[in-house]
């Protein structure tokens, strides 16, 4: 009894639904176009924080997501870095990690290229239960060359992200 088979009522419901969808799409588009854009420094810091959280969870893919496919540091490339992290994680299955990354100091890149930055930071990986440092850059900051690279947001929308391209001060493995 509660259902109305009146064609005019169905047309009104369709029209209301259509306008609701248009209004929602317009609202999302307005938000997307007017939201404040994060600075380069904020985006680089956010990339490091995502990698830190992934490392603490043992998520190797999330940890190396901040590393470019073109990464080079001596004999180390992205594939070898992933393999070293995998082996380390495999050998320390029951170990909880605590990863600390100091707030990065971000400088202009070589030749003031706008899509590259030099980043100075310190990284320490500790065993959570004992606090013993398992790996550390020591008292010195590590120098990283980062590059803004194209990516996809949610697999659909074109976007960019900052990734580590080189680590000239990283000790060879």
PDB file of N, CA and C in Angstrom, residues 35-132:
ATOM      1  N   UNK A  35      40.721  23.447  -1.621  1.00  0.00           N
ATOM      2  CA  UNK A  35      41.420  23.016  -0.406  1.00  0.00           C
ATOM      3  C   UNK A  35      42.851  23.548  -0.431  1.00  0.00           C
ATOM      4  N   UNK A  36      43.417  23.814   0.747  1.00  0.00           N
ATOM      5  CA  UNK A  36      44.799  24.298   0.774  1.00  0.00           C
ATOM      6  C   UNK A  36      45.764  23.199   0.336  1.00  0.00           C
ATOM      7  N   UNK A  37      46.690  23.545  -0.498  1.00  0.00           N
ATOM      8  CA  UNK A  37      47.681  22.590  -0.997  1.00  0.00           C
ATOM      9  C   UNK A  37      48.810  22.469   0.027  1.00  0.00           C
ATOM     10  N   UNK A  38      49.201  21.240   0.368  1.00  0.00           N
ATOM     11  CA  UNK A  38      50.330  21.097   1.293  1.00  0.00           C
ATOM     12  C   UNK A  38      51.628  21.562   0.634  1.00  0.00           C
ATOM     13  N   UNK A  39      52.529  22.077   1.451  1.00  0.00           N
ATOM     14  CA  UNK A  39      53.820  22.533   0.937  1.00  0.00           C
ATOM     15  C   UNK A  39      54.694  21.322   0.612  1.00  0.00           C
ATOM     16  N   UNK A  40      55.775  21.559  -0.096  1.00  0.00           N
ATOM     17  CA  UNK A  40      56.727  20.495  -0.422  1.00  0.00           C
ATOM     18  C   UNK A  40      57.251  19.869   0.874  1.00  0.00           C
ATOM     19  N   UNK A  41      57.573  20.706   1.852  1.00  0.00           N
ATOM     20  CA  UNK A  41      58.091  20.210   3.124  1.00  0.00           C
ATOM     21  C   UNK A  41      57.076  19.306   3.811  1.00  0.00           C
ATOM     22  N   UNK A  42      55.808  19.699   3.813  1.00  0.00           N
ATOM     23  CA  UNK A  42      54.767  18.876   4.429  1.00  0.00           C
ATOM     24  C   UNK A  42      54.616  17.545   3.702  1.00  0.00           C
ATOM     25  N   UNK A  43      54.689  17.567   2.388  1.00  0.00           N
ATOM     26  CA  UNK A  43      54.525  16.336   1.612  1.00  0.00           C
ATOM     27  C   UNK A  43      55.701  15.381   1.821  1.00  0.00           C
ATOM     28  N   UNK A  44      56.919  15.919   1.904  1.00  0.00           N
ATOM     29  CA  UNK A  44      58.090  15.074   2.151  1.00  0.00           C
ATOM     30  C   UNK A  44      58.024  14.491   3.563  1.00  0.00           C
ATOM     31  N   UNK A  45      57.687  15.308   4.544  1.00  0.00           N
ATOM     32  CA  UNK A  45      57.563  14.832   5.923  1.00  0.00           C
ATOM     33  C   UNK A  45      56.486  13.760   6.027  1.00  0.00           C
ATOM     34  N   UNK A  46      55.368  13.958   5.339  1.00  0.00           N
ATOM     35  CA  UNK A  46      54.285  12.971   5.345  1.00  0.00           C
ATOM     36  C   UNK A  46      54.744  11.647   4.718  1.00  0.00           C
ATOM     37  N   UNK A  47      55.530  11.716   3.652  1.00  0.00           N
ATOM     38  CA  UNK A  47      56.044  10.496   3.019  1.00  0.00           C
ATOM     39  C   UNK A  47      56.927   9.717   3.993  1.00  0.00           C
ATOM     40  N   UNK A  48      57.776  10.423   4.752  1.00  0.00           N
ATOM     41  CA  UNK A  48      58.622   9.756   5.743  1.00  0.00           C
ATOM     42  C   UNK A  48      57.787   9.150   6.871  1.00  0.00           C
ATOM     43  N   UNK A  49      56.748   9.858   7.293  1.00  0.00           N
ATOM     44  CA  UNK A  49      55.907   9.329   8.368  1.00  0.00           C
ATOM     45  C   UNK A  49      55.174   8.064   7.931  1.00  0.00           C
ATOM     46  N   UNK A  50      54.692   8.039   6.692  1.00  0.00           N
ATOM     47  CA  UNK A  50      54.035   6.831   6.169  1.00  0.00           C
ATOM     48  C   UNK A  50      55.017   5.666   6.125  1.00  0.00           C
ATOM     49  N   UNK A  51      56.255   5.941   5.697  1.00  0.00           N
ATOM     50  CA  UNK A  51      57.275   4.887   5.645  1.00  0.00           C
ATOM     51  C   UNK A  51      57.630   4.407   7.052  1.00  0.00           C
ATOM     52  N   UNK A  52      57.698   5.325   8.011  1.00  0.00           N
ATOM     53  CA  UNK A  52      58.010   4.959   9.399  1.00  0.00           C
ATOM     54  C   UNK A  52      56.927   4.047   9.975  1.00  0.00           C
ATOM     55  N   UNK A  53      55.681   4.410   9.770  1.00  0.00           N
ATOM     56  CA  UNK A  53      54.565   3.602  10.275  1.00  0.00           C
ATOM     57  C   UNK A  53      54.566   2.224   9.614  1.00  0.00           C
ATOM     58  N   UNK A  54      54.805   2.193   8.313  1.00  0.00           N
ATOM     59  CA  UNK A  54      54.856   0.908   7.599  1.00  0.00           C
ATOM     60  C   UNK A  54      56.000   0.041   8.124  1.00  0.00           C
ATOM     61  N   UNK A  55      57.152   0.647   8.394  1.00  0.00           N
ATOM     62  CA  UNK A  55      58.300  -0.111   8.906  1.00  0.00           C
ATOM     63  C   UNK A  55      57.990  -0.706  10.275  1.00  0.00           C
ATOM     64  N   UNK A  56      57.330   0.053  11.127  1.00  0.00           N
ATOM     65  CA  UNK A  56      56.978  -0.455  12.450  1.00  0.00           C
ATOM     66  C   UNK A  56      55.990  -1.610  12.365  1.00  0.00           C
ATOM     67  N   UNK A  57      55.137  -1.602  11.358  1.00  0.00           N
ATOM     68  CA  UNK A  57      54.165  -2.685  11.174  1.00  0.00           C
ATOM     69  C   UNK A  57      54.772  -3.888  10.463  1.00  0.00           C
ATOM     70  N   UNK A  58      55.981  -3.737   9.938  1.00  0.00           N
ATOM     71  CA  UNK A  58      56.607  -4.817   9.181  1.00  0.00           C
ATOM     72  C   UNK A  58      56.138  -4.871   7.740  1.00  0.00           C
ATOM     73  N   UNK A  59      55.536  -3.787   7.264  1.00  0.00           N
ATOM     74  CA  UNK A  59      55.030  -3.696   5.894  1.00  0.00           C
ATOM     75  C   UNK A  59      56.163  -3.231   4.977  1.00  0.00           C
ATOM     76  N   UNK A  60      56.810  -4.179   4.323  1.00  0.00           N
ATOM     77  CA  UNK A  60      57.974  -3.862   3.488  1.00  0.00           C
ATOM     78  C   UNK A  60      57.568  -3.033   2.277  1.00  0.00           C
ATOM     79  N   UNK A  61      56.453  -3.386   1.640  1.00  0.00           N
ATOM     80  CA  UNK A  61      55.998  -2.623   0.468  1.00  0.00           C
ATOM     81  C   UNK A  61      55.713  -1.171   0.843  1.00  0.00           C
ATOM     82  N   UNK A  62      55.084  -0.954   1.989  1.00  0.00           N
ATOM     83  CA  UNK A  62      54.811   0.407   2.442  1.00  0.00           C
ATOM     84  C   UNK A  62      56.073   1.160   2.805  1.00  0.00           C
ATOM     85  N   UNK A  63      57.055   0.429   3.325  1.00  0.00           N
ATOM     86  CA  UNK A  63      58.322   1.054   3.697  1.00  0.00           C
ATOM     87  C   UNK A  63      59.079   1.534   2.466  1.00  0.00           C
ATOM     88  N   UNK A  64      59.140   0.711   1.425  1.00  0.00           N
ATOM     89  CA  UNK A  64      59.896   1.095   0.230  1.00  0.00           C
ATOM     90  C   UNK A  64      59.061   1.923  -0.748  1.00  0.00           C
ATOM     91  N   UNK A  65      57.807   2.220  -0.406  1.00  0.00           N
ATOM     92  CA  UNK A  65      56.989   3.071  -1.277  1.00  0.00           C
ATOM     93  C   UNK A  65      57.578   4.477  -1.385  1.00  0.00           C
ATOM     94  N   UNK A  66      58.371   4.883  -0.399  1.00  0.00           N
ATOM     95  CA  UNK A  66      58.991   6.206  -0.423  1.00  0.00           C
ATOM     96  C   UNK A  66      60.272   6.205  -1.257  1.00  0.00           C
ATOM     97  N   UNK A  67      60.646   5.042  -1.784  1.00  0.00           N
ATOM     98  CA  UNK A  67      61.873   4.897  -2.570  1.00  0.00           C
ATOM     99  C   UNK A  67      61.523   4.820  -4.055  1.00  0.00           C
ATOM    100  N   UNK A  68      62.221   5.590  -4.864  1.00  0.00           N
ATOM    101  CA  UNK A  68      61.998   5.621  -6.308  1.00  0.00           C
ATOM    102  C   UNK A  68      62.473   4.324  -6.961  1.00  0.00           C
ATOM    103  N   UNK A  69      61.865   3.970  -8.073  1.00  0.00           N
ATOM    104  CA  UNK A  69      62.338   2.817  -8.850  1.00  0.00           C
ATOM    105  C   UNK A  69      63.748   3.052  -9.384  1.00  0.00           C
ATOM    106  N   UNK A  70      64.144   4.315  -9.521  1.00  0.00           N
ATOM    107  CA  UNK A  70      65.476   4.680 -10.020  1.00  0.00           C
ATOM    108  C   UNK A  70      66.497   4.851  -8.892  1.00  0.00           C
ATOM    109  N   UNK A  71      66.159   4.447  -7.679  1.00  0.00           N
ATOM    110  CA  UNK A  71      67.013   4.631  -6.499  1.00  0.00           C
ATOM    111  C   UNK A  71      68.374   3.965  -6.674  1.00  0.00           C
ATOM    112  N   UNK A  72      69.424   4.685  -6.259  1.00  0.00           N
ATOM    113  CA  UNK A  72      70.785   4.159  -6.241  1.00  0.00           C
ATOM    114  C   UNK A  72      71.499   4.711  -5.004  1.00  0.00           C
ATOM    115  N   UNK A  73      72.204   3.811  -4.327  1.00  0.00           N
ATOM    116  CA  UNK A  73      73.067   4.196  -3.208  1.00  0.00           C
ATOM    117  C   UNK A  73      74.215   3.202  -3.194  1.00  0.00           C
ATOM    118  N   UNK A  74      75.285   3.531  -3.883  1.00  0.00           N
ATOM    119  CA  UNK A  74      76.386   2.587  -4.039  1.00  0.00           C
ATOM    120  C   UNK A  74      75.906   1.394  -4.853  1.00  0.00           C
ATOM    121  N   UNK A  75      76.052   0.193  -4.299  1.00  0.00           N
ATOM    122  CA  UNK A  75      75.582  -1.010  -5.005  1.00  0.00           C
ATOM    123  C   UNK A  75      74.123  -1.324  -4.690  1.00  0.00           C
ATOM    124  N   UNK A  76      73.495  -0.495  -3.885  1.00  0.00           N
ATOM    125  CA  UNK A  76      72.120  -0.734  -3.450  1.00  0.00           C
ATOM    126  C   UNK A  76      71.127  -0.088  -4.410  1.00  0.00           C
ATOM    127  N   UNK A  77      70.144  -0.861  -4.860  1.00  0.00           N
ATOM    128  CA  UNK A  77      69.032  -0.309  -5.632  1.00  0.00           C
ATOM    129  C   UNK A  77      67.738  -0.705  -4.920  1.00  0.00           C
ATOM    130  N   UNK A  78      66.595  -0.356  -5.482  1.00  0.00           N
ATOM    131  CA  UNK A  78      65.323  -0.598  -4.798  1.00  0.00           C
ATOM    132  C   UNK A  78      65.062  -2.090  -4.598  1.00  0.00           C
ATOM    133  N   UNK A  79      65.378  -2.908  -5.604  1.00  0.00           N
ATOM    134  CA  UNK A  79      65.147  -4.355  -5.475  1.00  0.00           C
ATOM    135  C   UNK A  79      66.001  -4.948  -4.360  1.00  0.00           C
ATOM    136  N   UNK A  80      67.261  -4.550  -4.316  1.00  0.00           N
ATOM    137  CA  UNK A  80      68.162  -5.086  -3.284  1.00  0.00           C
ATOM    138  C   UNK A  80      67.757  -4.577  -1.903  1.00  0.00           C
ATOM    139  N   UNK A  81      67.325  -3.323  -1.815  1.00  0.00           N
ATOM    140  CA  UNK A  81      66.853  -2.774  -0.545  1.00  0.00           C
ATOM    141  C   UNK A  81      65.637  -3.559  -0.052  1.00  0.00           C
ATOM    142  N   UNK A  82      64.704  -3.826  -0.948  1.00  0.00           N
ATOM    143  CA  UNK A  82      63.518  -4.605  -0.586  1.00  0.00           C
ATOM    144  C   UNK A  82      63.925  -5.999  -0.095  1.00  0.00           C
ATOM    145  N   UNK A  83      64.876  -6.627  -0.787  1.00  0.00           N
ATOM    146  CA  UNK A  83      65.352  -7.952  -0.398  1.00  0.00           C
ATOM    147  C   UNK A  83      66.017  -7.920   0.981  1.00  0.00           C
ATOM    148  N   UNK A  84      66.854  -6.915   1.239  1.00  0.00           N
ATOM    149  CA  UNK A  84      67.500  -6.795   2.550  1.00  0.00           C
ATOM    150  C   UNK A  84      66.470  -6.595   3.660  1.00  0.00           C
ATOM    151  N   UNK A  85      65.471  -5.761   3.405  1.00  0.00           N
ATOM    152  CA  UNK A  85      64.416  -5.557   4.402  1.00  0.00           C
ATOM    153  C   UNK A  85      63.624  -6.842   4.631  1.00  0.00           C
ATOM    154  N   UNK A  86      63.336  -7.565   3.553  1.00  0.00           N
ATOM    155  CA  UNK A  86      62.596  -8.822   3.667  1.00  0.00           C
ATOM    156  C   UNK A  86      63.377  -9.837   4.497  1.00  0.00           C
ATOM    157  N   UNK A  87      64.668  -9.981   4.219  1.00  0.00           N
ATOM    158  CA  UNK A  87      65.498 -10.934   4.973  1.00  0.00           C
ATOM    159  C   UNK A  87      65.613 -10.533   6.443  1.00  0.00           C
ATOM    160  N   UNK A  88      65.770  -9.235   6.680  1.00  0.00           N
ATOM    161  CA  UNK A  88      65.854  -8.753   8.056  1.00  0.00           C
ATOM    162  C   UNK A  88      64.562  -9.048   8.796  1.00  0.00           C
ATOM    163  N   UNK A  89      63.451  -8.788   8.151  1.00  0.00           N
ATOM    164  CA  UNK A  89      62.140  -9.036   8.773  1.00  0.00           C
ATOM    165  C   UNK A  89      61.925 -10.532   9.003  1.00  0.00           C
ATOM    166  N   UNK A  90      62.393 -11.343   8.073  1.00  0.00           N
ATOM    167  CA  UNK A  90      62.246 -12.794   8.172  1.00  0.00           C
ATOM    168  C   UNK A  90      63.066 -13.350   9.343  1.00  0.00           C
ATOM    169  N   UNK A  91      64.247 -12.796   9.563  1.00  0.00           N
ATOM    170  CA  UNK A  91      65.115 -13.260  10.647  1.00  0.00           C
ATOM    171  C   UNK A  91      64.634 -12.782  12.013  1.00  0.00           C
ATOM    172  N   UNK A  92      63.838 -11.738  12.033  1.00  0.00           N
ATOM    173  CA  UNK A  92      63.359 -11.171  13.299  1.00  0.00           C
ATOM    174  C   UNK A  92      61.832 -11.185  13.326  1.00  0.00           C
ATOM    175  N   UNK A  93      61.258 -12.370  13.145  1.00  0.00           N
ATOM    176  CA  UNK A  93      59.800 -12.499  13.034  1.00  0.00           C
ATOM    177  C   UNK A  93      59.089 -11.983  14.274  1.00  0.00           C
ATOM    178  N   UNK A  94      59.582 -12.321  15.456  1.00  0.00           N
ATOM    179  CA  UNK A  94      58.899 -11.947  16.696  1.00  0.00           C
ATOM    180  C   UNK A  94      59.373 -10.613  17.268  1.00  0.00           C
ATOM    181  N   UNK A  95      60.139  -9.868  16.517  1.00  0.00           N
ATOM    182  CA  UNK A  95      60.678  -8.599  16.999  1.00  0.00           C
ATOM    183  C   UNK A  95      59.734  -7.459  16.648  1.00  0.00           C
ATOM    184  N   UNK A  96      59.416  -6.652  17.661  1.00  0.00           N
ATOM    185  CA  UNK A  96      58.654  -5.428  17.417  1.00  0.00           C
ATOM    186  C   UNK A  96      59.650  -4.304  17.204  1.00  0.00           C
ATOM    187  N   UNK A  97      59.421  -3.532  16.147  1.00  0.00           N
ATOM    188  CA  UNK A  97      60.334  -2.461  15.771  1.00  0.00           C
ATOM    189  C   UNK A  97      59.794  -1.125  16.247  1.00  0.00           C
ATOM    190  N   UNK A  98      60.706  -0.269  16.612  1.00  0.00           N
ATOM    191  CA  UNK A  98      60.378   1.121  16.872  1.00  0.00           C
ATOM    192  C   UNK A  98      61.286   1.929  15.954  1.00  0.00           C
ATOM    193  N   UNK A  99      60.699   2.650  15.023  1.00  0.00           N
ATOM    194  CA  UNK A  99      61.480   3.402  14.040  1.00  0.00           C
ATOM    195  C   UNK A  99      61.333   4.888  14.339  1.00  0.00           C
ATOM    196  N   UNK A 100      62.453   5.567  14.406  1.00  0.00           N
ATOM    197  CA  UNK A 100      62.459   7.011  14.660  1.00  0.00           C
ATOM    198  C   UNK A 100      63.103   7.716  13.476  1.00  0.00           C
ATOM    199  N   UNK A 101      62.426   8.740  12.996  1.00  0.00           N
ATOM    200  CA  UNK A 101      62.963   9.584  11.922  1.00  0.00           C
ATOM    201  C   UNK A 101      62.875  11.016  12.416  1.00  0.00           C
ATOM    202  N   UNK A 102      64.018  11.681  12.513  1.00  0.00           N
ATOM    203  CA  UNK A 102      63.996  13.065  12.975  1.00  0.00           C
ATOM    204  C   UNK A 102      63.314  13.937  11.928  1.00  0.00           C
ATOM    205  N   UNK A 103      62.724  15.054  12.344  1.00  0.00           N
ATOM    206  CA  UNK A 103      62.119  15.943  11.349  1.00  0.00           C
ATOM    207  C   UNK A 103      63.159  16.325  10.296  1.00  0.00           C
ATOM    208  N   UNK A 104      62.833  16.123   9.032  1.00  0.00           N
ATOM    209  CA  UNK A 104      63.834  16.357   7.984  1.00  0.00           C
ATOM    210  C   UNK A 104      64.134  17.839   7.778  1.00  0.00           C
ATOM    211  N   UNK A 105      65.380  18.090   7.456  1.00  0.00           N
ATOM    212  CA  UNK A 105      65.793  19.433   7.028  1.00  0.00           C
ATOM    213  C   UNK A 105      65.821  19.383   5.507  1.00  0.00           C
ATOM    214  N   UNK A 106      65.023  20.215   4.870  1.00  0.00           N
ATOM    215  CA  UNK A 106      64.834  20.139   3.420  1.00  0.00           C
ATOM    216  C   UNK A 106      65.479  21.353   2.762  1.00  0.00           C
ATOM    217  N   UNK A 107      66.369  21.071   1.822  1.00  0.00           N
ATOM    218  CA  UNK A 107      67.110  22.114   1.109  1.00  0.00           C
ATOM    219  C   UNK A 107      66.791  22.040  -0.377  1.00  0.00           C
ATOM    220  N   UNK A 108      67.025  23.125  -1.111  1.00  0.00           N
ATOM    221  CA  UNK A 108      66.823  23.056  -2.567  1.00  0.00           C
ATOM    222  C   UNK A 108      67.706  21.980  -3.182  1.00  0.00           C
ATOM    223  N   UNK A 109      67.223  21.399  -4.249  1.00  0.00           N
ATOM    224  CA  UNK A 109      67.969  20.339  -4.928  1.00  0.00           C
ATOM    225  C   UNK A 109      69.133  20.885  -5.723  1.00  0.00           C
ATOM    226  N   UNK A 110      69.905  19.987  -6.310  1.00  0.00           N
ATOM    227  CA  UNK A 110      71.032  20.422  -7.128  1.00  0.00           C
ATOM    228  C   UNK A 110      70.558  21.288  -8.289  1.00  0.00           C
ATOM    229  N   UNK A 111      71.281  22.334  -8.547  1.00  0.00           N
ATOM    230  CA  UNK A 111      70.972  23.263  -9.644  1.00  0.00           C
ATOM    231  C   UNK A 111      69.585  23.883  -9.511  1.00  0.00           C
ATOM    232  N   UNK A 112      69.034  23.905  -8.285  1.00  0.00           N
ATOM    233  CA  UNK A 112      67.713  24.486  -8.018  1.00  0.00           C
ATOM    234  C   UNK A 112      66.619  23.937  -8.923  1.00  0.00           C
ATOM    235  N   UNK A 113      66.699  22.662  -9.268  1.00  0.00           N
ATOM    236  CA  UNK A 113      65.654  22.009 -10.054  1.00  0.00           C
ATOM    237  C   UNK A 113      64.414  21.916  -9.166  1.00  0.00           C
ATOM    238  N   UNK A 114      63.244  22.393  -9.630  1.00  0.00           N
ATOM    239  CA  UNK A 114      62.080  22.467  -8.745  1.00  0.00           C
ATOM    240  C   UNK A 114      61.523  21.122  -8.284  1.00  0.00           C
ATOM    241  N   UNK A 115      61.793  20.034  -9.013  1.00  0.00           N
ATOM    242  CA  UNK A 115      61.215  18.750  -8.604  1.00  0.00           C
ATOM    243  C   UNK A 115      62.205  17.869  -7.839  1.00  0.00           C
ATOM    244  N   UNK A 116      63.306  18.463  -7.342  1.00  0.00           N
ATOM    245  CA  UNK A 116      64.282  17.709  -6.546  1.00  0.00           C
ATOM    246  C   UNK A 116      64.627  18.496  -5.289  1.00  0.00           C
ATOM    247  N   UNK A 117      64.873  17.758  -4.197  1.00  0.00           N
ATOM    248  CA  UNK A 117      65.259  18.368  -2.929  1.00  0.00           C
ATOM    249  C   UNK A 117      66.317  17.507  -2.257  1.00  0.00           C
ATOM    250  N   UNK A 118      67.211  18.156  -1.527  1.00  0.00           N
ATOM    251  CA  UNK A 118      68.147  17.458  -0.649  1.00  0.00           C
ATOM    252  C   UNK A 118      67.503  17.409   0.733  1.00  0.00           C
ATOM    253  N   UNK A 119      67.504  16.245   1.335  1.00  0.00           N
ATOM    254  CA  UNK A 119      66.860  16.056   2.629  1.00  0.00           C
ATOM    255  C   UNK A 119      67.886  15.490   3.601  1.00  0.00           C
ATOM    256  N   UNK A 120      68.001  16.126   4.758  1.00  0.00           N
ATOM    257  CA  UNK A 120      68.903  15.668   5.813  1.00  0.00           C
ATOM    258  C   UNK A 120      68.051  15.193   6.985  1.00  0.00           C
ATOM    259  N   UNK A 121      68.272  13.958   7.413  1.00  0.00           N
ATOM    260  CA  UNK A 121      67.513  13.406   8.532  1.00  0.00           C
ATOM    261  C   UNK A 121      68.318  12.305   9.196  1.00  0.00           C
ATOM    262  N   UNK A 122      67.888  11.895  10.371  1.00  0.00           N
ATOM    263  CA  UNK A 122      68.488  10.754  11.066  1.00  0.00           C
ATOM    264  C   UNK A 122      67.433   9.676  11.217  1.00  0.00           C
ATOM    265  N   UNK A 123      67.860   8.428  11.062  1.00  0.00           N
ATOM    266  CA  UNK A 123      66.945   7.293  11.155  1.00  0.00           C
ATOM    267  C   UNK A 123      67.530   6.289  12.146  1.00  0.00           C
ATOM    268  N   UNK A 124      66.677   5.812  13.047  1.00  0.00           N
ATOM    269  CA  UNK A 124      67.078   4.792  14.012  1.00  0.00           C
ATOM    270  C   UNK A 124      65.990   3.731  14.050  1.00  0.00           C
ATOM    271  N   UNK A 125      66.388   2.468  13.936  1.00  0.00           N
ATOM    272  CA  UNK A 125      65.468   1.340  14.116  1.00  0.00           C
ATOM    273  C   UNK A 125      65.876   0.635  15.399  1.00  0.00           C
ATOM    274  N   UNK A 126      64.937   0.556  16.342  1.00  0.00           N
ATOM    275  CA  UNK A 126      65.214  -0.055  17.640  1.00  0.00           C
ATOM    276  C   UNK A 126      64.315  -1.261  17.869  1.00  0.00           C
ATOM    277  N   UNK A 127      64.803  -2.160  18.712  1.00  0.00           N
ATOM    278  CA  UNK A 127      63.960  -3.236  19.199  1.00  0.00           C
ATOM    279  C   UNK A 127      63.066  -2.621  20.272  1.00  0.00           C
ATOM    280  N   UNK A 128      61.752  -2.743  20.122  1.00  0.00           N
ATOM    281  CA  UNK A 128      60.816  -2.049  21.001  1.00  0.00           C
ATOM    282  C   UNK A 128      60.945  -2.491  22.461  1.00  0.00           C
ATOM    283  N   UNK A 129      61.177  -3.776  22.703  1.00  0.00           N
ATOM    284  CA  UNK A 129      61.203  -4.265  24.088  1.00  0.00           C
ATOM    285  C   UNK A 129      62.446  -3.811  24.851  1.00  0.00           C
ATOM    286  N   UNK A 130      63.604  -3.820  24.208  1.00  0.00           N
ATOM    287  CA  UNK A 130      64.846  -3.467  24.905  1.00  0.00           C
ATOM    288  C   UNK A 130      65.309  -2.040  24.631  1.00  0.00           C
ATOM    289  N   UNK A 131      64.888  -1.476  23.515  1.00  0.00           N
ATOM    290  CA  UNK A 131      65.347  -0.140  23.144  1.00  0.00           C
ATOM    291  C   UNK A 131      66.707  -0.132  22.479  1.00  0.00           C
ATOM    292  N   UNK A 132      67.282  -1.322  22.242  1.00  0.00           N
ATOM    293  CA  UNK A 132      68.588  -1.408  21.585  1.00  0.00           C
ATOM    294  C   UNK A 132      68.473  -1.005  20.123  1.00  0.00           C
TER     295      UNK A 132
END
